[in-house]
PDB file of C-alpha atoms in Angstrom:
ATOM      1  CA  UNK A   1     106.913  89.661 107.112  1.00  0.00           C
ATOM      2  CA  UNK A   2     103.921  91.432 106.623  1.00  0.00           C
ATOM      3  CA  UNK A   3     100.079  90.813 105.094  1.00  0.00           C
ATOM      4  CA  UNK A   4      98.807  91.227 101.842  1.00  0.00           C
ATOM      5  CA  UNK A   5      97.953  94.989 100.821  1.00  0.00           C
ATOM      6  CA  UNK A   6      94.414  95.922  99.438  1.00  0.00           C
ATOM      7  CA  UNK A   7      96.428  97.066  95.948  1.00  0.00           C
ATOM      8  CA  UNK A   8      97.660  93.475  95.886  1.00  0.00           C
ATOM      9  CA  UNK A   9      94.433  92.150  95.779  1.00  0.00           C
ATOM     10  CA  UNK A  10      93.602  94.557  92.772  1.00  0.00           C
ATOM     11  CA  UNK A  11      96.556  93.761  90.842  1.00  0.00           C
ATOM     12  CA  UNK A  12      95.584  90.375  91.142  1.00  0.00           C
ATOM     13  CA  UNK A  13      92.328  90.359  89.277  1.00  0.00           C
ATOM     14  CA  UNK A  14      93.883  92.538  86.758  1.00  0.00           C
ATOM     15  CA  UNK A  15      95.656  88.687  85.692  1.00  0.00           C
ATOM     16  CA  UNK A  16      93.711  87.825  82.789  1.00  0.00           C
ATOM     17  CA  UNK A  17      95.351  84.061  82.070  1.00  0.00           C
ATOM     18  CA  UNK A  18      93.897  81.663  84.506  1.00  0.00           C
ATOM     19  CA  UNK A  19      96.581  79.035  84.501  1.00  0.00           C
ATOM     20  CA  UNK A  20      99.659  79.142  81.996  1.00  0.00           C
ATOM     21  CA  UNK A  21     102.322  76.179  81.374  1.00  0.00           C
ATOM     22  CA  UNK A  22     103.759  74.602  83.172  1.00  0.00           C
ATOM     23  CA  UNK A  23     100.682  74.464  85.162  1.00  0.00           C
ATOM     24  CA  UNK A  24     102.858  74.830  88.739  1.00  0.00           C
ATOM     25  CA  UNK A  25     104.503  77.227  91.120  1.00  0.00           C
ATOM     26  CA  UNK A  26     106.926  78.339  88.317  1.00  0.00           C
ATOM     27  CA  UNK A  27     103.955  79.290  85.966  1.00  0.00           C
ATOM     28  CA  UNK A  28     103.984  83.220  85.186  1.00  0.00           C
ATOM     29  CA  UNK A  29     101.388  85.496  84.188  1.00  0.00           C
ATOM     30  CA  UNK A  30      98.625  82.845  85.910  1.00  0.00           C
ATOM     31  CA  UNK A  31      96.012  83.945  87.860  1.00  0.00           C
ATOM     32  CA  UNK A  32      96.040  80.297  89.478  1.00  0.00           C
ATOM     33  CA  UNK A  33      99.573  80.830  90.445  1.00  0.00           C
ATOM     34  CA  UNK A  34      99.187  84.508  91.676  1.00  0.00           C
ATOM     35  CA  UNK A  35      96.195  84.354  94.119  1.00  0.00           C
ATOM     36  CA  UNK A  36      98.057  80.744  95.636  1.00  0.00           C
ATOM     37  CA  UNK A  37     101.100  83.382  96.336  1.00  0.00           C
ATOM     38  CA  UNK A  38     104.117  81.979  94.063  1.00  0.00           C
ATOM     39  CA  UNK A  39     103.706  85.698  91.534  1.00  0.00           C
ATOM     40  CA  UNK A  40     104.357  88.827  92.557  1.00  0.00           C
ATOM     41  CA  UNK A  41     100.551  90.633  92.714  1.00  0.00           C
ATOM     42  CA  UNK A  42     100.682  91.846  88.882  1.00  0.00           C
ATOM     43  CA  UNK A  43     101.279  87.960  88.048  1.00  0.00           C
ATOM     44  CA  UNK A  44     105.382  88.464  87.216  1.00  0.00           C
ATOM     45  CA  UNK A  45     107.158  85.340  88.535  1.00  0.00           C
ATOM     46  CA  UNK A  46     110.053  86.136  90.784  1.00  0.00           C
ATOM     47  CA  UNK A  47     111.176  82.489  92.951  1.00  0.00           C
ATOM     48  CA  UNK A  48     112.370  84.538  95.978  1.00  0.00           C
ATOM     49  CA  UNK A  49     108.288  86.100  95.934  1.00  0.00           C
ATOM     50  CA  UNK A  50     105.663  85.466  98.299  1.00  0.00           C
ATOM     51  CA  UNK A  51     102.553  87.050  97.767  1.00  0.00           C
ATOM     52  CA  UNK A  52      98.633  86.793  99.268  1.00  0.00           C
ATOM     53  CA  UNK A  53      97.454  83.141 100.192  1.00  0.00           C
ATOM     54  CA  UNK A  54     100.949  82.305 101.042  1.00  0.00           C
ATOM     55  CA  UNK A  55     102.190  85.589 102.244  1.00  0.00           C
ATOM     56  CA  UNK A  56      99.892  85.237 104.745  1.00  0.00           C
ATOM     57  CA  UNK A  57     100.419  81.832 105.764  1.00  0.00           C
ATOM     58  CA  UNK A  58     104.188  83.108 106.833  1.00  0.00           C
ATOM     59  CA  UNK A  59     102.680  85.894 107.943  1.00  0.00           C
ATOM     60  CA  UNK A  60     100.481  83.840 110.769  1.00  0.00           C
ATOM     61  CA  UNK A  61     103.885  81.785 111.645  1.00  0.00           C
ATOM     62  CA  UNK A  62     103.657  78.785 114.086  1.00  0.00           C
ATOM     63  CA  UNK A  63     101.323  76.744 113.411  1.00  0.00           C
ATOM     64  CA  UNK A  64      99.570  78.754 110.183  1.00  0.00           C
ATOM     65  CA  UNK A  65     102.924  78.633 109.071  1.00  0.00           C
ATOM     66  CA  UNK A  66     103.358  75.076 108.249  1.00  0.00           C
ATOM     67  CA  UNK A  67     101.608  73.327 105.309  1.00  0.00           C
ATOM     68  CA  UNK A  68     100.421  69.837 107.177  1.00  0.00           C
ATOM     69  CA  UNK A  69      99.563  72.035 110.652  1.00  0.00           C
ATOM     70  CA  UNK A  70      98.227  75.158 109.015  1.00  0.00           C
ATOM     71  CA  UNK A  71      94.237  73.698 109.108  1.00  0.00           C
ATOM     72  CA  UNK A  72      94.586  73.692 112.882  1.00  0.00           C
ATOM     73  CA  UNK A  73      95.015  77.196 112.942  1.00  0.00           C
ATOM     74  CA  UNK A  74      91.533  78.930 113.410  1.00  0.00           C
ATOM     75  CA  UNK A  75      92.159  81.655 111.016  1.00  0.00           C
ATOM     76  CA  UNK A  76      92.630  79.183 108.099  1.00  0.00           C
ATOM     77  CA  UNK A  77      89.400  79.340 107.852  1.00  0.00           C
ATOM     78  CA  UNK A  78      88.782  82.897 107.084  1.00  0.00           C
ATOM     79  CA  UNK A  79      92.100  83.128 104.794  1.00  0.00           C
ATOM     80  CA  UNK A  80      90.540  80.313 103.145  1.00  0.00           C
ATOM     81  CA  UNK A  81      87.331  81.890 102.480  1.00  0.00           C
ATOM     82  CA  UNK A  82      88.422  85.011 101.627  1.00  0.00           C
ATOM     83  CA  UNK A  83      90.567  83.495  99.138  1.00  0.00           C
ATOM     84  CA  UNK A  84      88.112  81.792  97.489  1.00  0.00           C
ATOM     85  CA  UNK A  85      86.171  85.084  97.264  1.00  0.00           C
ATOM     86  CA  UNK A  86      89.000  86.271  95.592  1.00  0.00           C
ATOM     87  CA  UNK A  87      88.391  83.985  93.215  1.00  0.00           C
ATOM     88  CA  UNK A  88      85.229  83.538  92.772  1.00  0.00           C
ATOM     89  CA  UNK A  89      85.607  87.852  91.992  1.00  0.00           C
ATOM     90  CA  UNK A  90      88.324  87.178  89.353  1.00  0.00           C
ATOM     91  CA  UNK A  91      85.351  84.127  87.964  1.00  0.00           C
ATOM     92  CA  UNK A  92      83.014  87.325  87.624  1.00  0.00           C
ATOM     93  CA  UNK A  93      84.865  90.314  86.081  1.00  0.00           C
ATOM     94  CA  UNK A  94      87.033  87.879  83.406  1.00  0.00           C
ATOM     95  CA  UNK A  95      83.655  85.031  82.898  1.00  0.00           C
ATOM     96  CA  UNK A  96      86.149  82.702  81.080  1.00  0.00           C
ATOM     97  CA  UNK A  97      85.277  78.933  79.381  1.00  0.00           C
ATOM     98  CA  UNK A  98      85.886  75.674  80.511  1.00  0.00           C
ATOM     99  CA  UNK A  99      88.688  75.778  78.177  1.00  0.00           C
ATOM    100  CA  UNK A 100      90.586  77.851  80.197  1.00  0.00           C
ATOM    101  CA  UNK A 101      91.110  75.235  83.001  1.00  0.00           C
ATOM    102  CA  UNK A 102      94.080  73.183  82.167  1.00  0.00           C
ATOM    103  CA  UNK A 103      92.815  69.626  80.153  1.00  0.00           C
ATOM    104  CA  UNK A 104      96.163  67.543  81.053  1.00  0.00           C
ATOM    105  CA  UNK A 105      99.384  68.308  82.350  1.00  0.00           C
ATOM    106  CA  UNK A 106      98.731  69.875  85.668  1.00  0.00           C
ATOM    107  CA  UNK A 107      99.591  68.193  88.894  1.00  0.00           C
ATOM    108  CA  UNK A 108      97.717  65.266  89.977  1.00  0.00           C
ATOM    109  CA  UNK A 109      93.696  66.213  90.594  1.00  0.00           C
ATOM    110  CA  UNK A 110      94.332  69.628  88.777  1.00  0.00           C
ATOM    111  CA  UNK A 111      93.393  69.065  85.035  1.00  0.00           C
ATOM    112  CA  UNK A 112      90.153  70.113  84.177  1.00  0.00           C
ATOM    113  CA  UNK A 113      88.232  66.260  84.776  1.00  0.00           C
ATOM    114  CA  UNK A 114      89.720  65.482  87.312  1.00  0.00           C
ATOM    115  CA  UNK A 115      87.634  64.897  90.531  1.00  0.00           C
ATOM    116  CA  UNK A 116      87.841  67.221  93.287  1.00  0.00           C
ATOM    117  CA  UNK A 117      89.120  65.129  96.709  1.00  0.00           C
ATOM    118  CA  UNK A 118      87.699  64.369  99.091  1.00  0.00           C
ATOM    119  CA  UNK A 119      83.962  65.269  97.915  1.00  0.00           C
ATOM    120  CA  UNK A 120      81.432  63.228  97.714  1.00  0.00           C
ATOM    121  CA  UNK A 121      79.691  62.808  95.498  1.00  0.00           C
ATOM    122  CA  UNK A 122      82.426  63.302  93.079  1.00  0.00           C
ATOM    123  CA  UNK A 123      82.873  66.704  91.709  1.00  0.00           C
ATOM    124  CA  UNK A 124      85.190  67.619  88.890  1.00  0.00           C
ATOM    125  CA  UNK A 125      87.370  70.623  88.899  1.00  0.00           C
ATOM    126  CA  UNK A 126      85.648  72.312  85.519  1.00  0.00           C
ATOM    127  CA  UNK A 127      82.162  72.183  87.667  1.00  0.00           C
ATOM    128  CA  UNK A 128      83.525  74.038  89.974  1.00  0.00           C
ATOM    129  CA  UNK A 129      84.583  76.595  87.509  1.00  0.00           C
ATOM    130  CA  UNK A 130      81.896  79.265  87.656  1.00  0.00           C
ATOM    131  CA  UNK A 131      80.493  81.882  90.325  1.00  0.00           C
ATOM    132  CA  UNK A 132      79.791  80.754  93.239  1.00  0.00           C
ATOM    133  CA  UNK A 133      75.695  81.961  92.995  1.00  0.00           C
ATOM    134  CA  UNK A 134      76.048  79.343  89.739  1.00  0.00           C
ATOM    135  CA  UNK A 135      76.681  76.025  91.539  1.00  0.00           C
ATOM    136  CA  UNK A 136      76.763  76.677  95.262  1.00  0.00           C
ATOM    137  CA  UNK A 137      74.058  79.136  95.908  1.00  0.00           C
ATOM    138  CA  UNK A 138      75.996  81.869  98.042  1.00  0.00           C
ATOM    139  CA  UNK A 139      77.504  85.633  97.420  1.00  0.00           C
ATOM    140  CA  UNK A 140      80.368  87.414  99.335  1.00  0.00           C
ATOM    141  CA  UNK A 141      79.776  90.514 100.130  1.00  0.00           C
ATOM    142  CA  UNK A 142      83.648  92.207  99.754  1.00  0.00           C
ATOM    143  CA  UNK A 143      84.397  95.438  98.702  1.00  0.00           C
ATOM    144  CA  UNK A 144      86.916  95.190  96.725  1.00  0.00           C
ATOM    145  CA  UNK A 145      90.099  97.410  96.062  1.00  0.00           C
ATOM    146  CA  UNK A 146      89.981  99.501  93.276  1.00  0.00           C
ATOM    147  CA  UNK A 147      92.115  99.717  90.199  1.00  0.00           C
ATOM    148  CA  UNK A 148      94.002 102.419  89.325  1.00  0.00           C
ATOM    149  CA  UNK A 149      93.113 104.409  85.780  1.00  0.00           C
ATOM    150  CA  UNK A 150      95.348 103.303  83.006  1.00  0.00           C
ATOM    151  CA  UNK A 151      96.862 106.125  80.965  1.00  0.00           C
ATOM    152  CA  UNK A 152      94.669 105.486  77.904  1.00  0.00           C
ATOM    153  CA  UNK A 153      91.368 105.525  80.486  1.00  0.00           C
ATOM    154  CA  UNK A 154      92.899 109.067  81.967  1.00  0.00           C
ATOM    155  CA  UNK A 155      93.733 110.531  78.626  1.00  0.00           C
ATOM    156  CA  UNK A 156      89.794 109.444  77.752  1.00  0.00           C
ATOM    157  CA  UNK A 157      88.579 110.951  81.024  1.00  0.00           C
ATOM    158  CA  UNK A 158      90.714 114.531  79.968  1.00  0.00           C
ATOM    159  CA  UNK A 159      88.943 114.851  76.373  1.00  0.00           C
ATOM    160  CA  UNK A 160      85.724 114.550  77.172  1.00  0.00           C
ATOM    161  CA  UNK A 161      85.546 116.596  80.453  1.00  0.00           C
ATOM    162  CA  UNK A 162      88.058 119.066  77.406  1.00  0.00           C
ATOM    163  CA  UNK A 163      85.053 119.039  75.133  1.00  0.00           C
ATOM    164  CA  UNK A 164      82.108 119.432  78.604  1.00  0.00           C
ATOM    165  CA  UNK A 165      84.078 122.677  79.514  1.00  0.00           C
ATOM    166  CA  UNK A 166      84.170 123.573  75.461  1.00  0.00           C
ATOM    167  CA  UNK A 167      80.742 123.303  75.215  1.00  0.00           C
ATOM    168  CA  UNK A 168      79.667 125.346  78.541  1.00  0.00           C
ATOM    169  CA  UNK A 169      82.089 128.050  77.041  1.00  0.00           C
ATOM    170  CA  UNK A 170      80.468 128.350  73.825  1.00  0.00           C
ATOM    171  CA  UNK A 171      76.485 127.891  75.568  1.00  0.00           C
ATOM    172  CA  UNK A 172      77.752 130.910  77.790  1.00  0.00           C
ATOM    173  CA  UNK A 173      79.178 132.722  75.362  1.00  0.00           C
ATOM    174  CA  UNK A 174      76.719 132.500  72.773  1.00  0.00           C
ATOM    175  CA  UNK A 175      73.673 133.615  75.621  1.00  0.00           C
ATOM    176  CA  UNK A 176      75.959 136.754  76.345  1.00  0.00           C
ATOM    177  CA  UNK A 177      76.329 138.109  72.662  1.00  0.00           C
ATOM    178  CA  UNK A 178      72.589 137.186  72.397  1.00  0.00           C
ATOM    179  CA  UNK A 179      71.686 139.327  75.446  1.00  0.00           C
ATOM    180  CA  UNK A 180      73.936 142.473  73.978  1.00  0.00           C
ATOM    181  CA  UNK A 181      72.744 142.676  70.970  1.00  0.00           C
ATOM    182  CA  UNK A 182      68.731 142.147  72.188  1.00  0.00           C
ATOM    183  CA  UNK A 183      67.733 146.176  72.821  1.00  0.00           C
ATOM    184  CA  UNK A 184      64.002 147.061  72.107  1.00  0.00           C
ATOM    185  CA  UNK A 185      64.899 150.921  71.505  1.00  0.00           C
ATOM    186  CA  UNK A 186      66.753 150.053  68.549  1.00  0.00           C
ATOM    187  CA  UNK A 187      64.272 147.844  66.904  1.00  0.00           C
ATOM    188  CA  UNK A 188      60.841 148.986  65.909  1.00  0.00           C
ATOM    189  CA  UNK A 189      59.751 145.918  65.101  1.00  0.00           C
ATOM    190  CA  UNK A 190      59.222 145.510  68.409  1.00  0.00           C
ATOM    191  CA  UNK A 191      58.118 148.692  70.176  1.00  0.00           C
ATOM    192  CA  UNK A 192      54.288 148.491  72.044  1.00  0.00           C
ATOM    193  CA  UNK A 193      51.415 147.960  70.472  1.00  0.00           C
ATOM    194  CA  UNK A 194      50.219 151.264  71.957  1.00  0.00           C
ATOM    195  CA  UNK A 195      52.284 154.352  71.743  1.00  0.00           C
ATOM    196  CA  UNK A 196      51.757 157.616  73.275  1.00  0.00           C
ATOM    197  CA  UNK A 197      49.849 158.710  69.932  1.00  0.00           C
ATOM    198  CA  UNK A 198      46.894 156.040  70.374  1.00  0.00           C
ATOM    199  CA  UNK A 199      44.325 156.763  73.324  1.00  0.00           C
ATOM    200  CA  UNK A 200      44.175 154.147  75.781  1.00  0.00           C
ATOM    201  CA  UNK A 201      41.435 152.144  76.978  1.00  0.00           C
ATOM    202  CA  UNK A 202      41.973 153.852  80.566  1.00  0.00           C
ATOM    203  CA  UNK A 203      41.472 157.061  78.985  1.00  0.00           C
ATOM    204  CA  UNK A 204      38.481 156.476  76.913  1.00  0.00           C
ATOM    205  CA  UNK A 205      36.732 154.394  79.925  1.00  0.00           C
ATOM    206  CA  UNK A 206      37.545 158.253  82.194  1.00  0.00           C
ATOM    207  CA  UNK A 207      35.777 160.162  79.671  1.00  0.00           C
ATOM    208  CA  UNK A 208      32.707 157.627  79.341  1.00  0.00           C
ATOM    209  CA  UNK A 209      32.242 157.711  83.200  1.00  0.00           C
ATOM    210  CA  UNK A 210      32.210 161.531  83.073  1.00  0.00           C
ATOM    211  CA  UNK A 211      29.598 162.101  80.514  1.00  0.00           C
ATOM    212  CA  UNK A 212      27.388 159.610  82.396  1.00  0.00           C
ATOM    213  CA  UNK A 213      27.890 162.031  84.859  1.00  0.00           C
ATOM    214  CA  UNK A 214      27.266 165.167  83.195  1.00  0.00           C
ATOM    215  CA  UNK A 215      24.023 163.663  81.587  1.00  0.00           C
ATOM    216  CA  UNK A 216      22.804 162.678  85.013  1.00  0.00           C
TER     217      UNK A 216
END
């Protein structure tokens, strides 16, 4: 056996359906039924798969391996609470209704009123239905897997970093031609005020400071 992979986590929040009939392990395309381990990760049902919650549970053997023992295991707890981070994750990204919870027809304590056991005081399932900050007051702090790019998101990604380089051409280009065809000796327009023809105010201040002189 081996443990869940971190790409197995991401597939499963990619499941957008959080339950579908018949509301038990043979229900495909459920989120429900992927994170408990009865999908494969993308939420395909295969009988002969075991995936996260459960793949771990085999994983542990002994006593995490068996259903009625599996509590007295210490790391239930953590499998257990990273689980439910899982979820609460998938709660976050997809924000679904109430009316995605099953109404009737799940097993026994699963439809959407149904009280959660053993709380007290009672709690129904569709209360529980939300973020955790939203009723319980907590965060995990996970970070989480990420997703591949689907080809539409890569062929996105390739058009606009197309039309970036495009547009750096043409800024370039259009600076170079600019700078070629700028050149003051061809354009009068724009030749110095003062040419050699008109005295300059160096000159005229010279000749000032030697009549002083020559008066003196």
């Amino acid at each position: 056996q081996r443990l869940p992979e971190p790409q197995d986590v991401a597939d499963c929040l990619e499941v957008g359906l959080f339950d579908t009939p018949p509301f038990y392990s043979t229900s495909p395309e459920s989120f429900r039924n992927t994170i408990e381990g009865y999908n494969a990760p993308n939420g395909s049902y295969d009988p002969i798969v075991r995936s996260l919650h459960n793949l771990a549970h085999l994983f542990l053997n002994g006593t995490g391996g068996q259903t009625h023992l599996s509590p007295n295991d210490p790391i239930f707890l953590l499998l257990h609470t990273f689980t439910d981070a899982i979820f609460d994750e998938w709660l976050r990204r997809h924000s679904p209704d109430a009316n995605a919870y099953p109404l009737e027809n799940a097993p026994i304590g699963h439809n959407r009123g149904y009280n959660m056991v053993p709380f007290w005081p009672p709690v129904t399932n569709v209360e529980m239905f939300v973020p955790a900050p939203d009723n319980l007051g907590y965060t995990y702090e996970v970070q989480w897997p990420s997703r591949p790019y689907s080809l539409t998101e890569i062929i996105t990604i390739a058009i606009v970093a197309a039309l970036i380089l495009l547009a750096i051409i043409f800024a370039a280009t259009t600076c170079a031609v600019r700078a070629k065809s700028y050149n003051p000796g061809k354009n009068e327009s724009r030749q110095p005020l003062l040419g050699d023809q008109y005295q300059r105010y160096s000159e005229d201040r010279e000749r000032n400071h030697d009549k002083t002189q020559s008066m003196v």
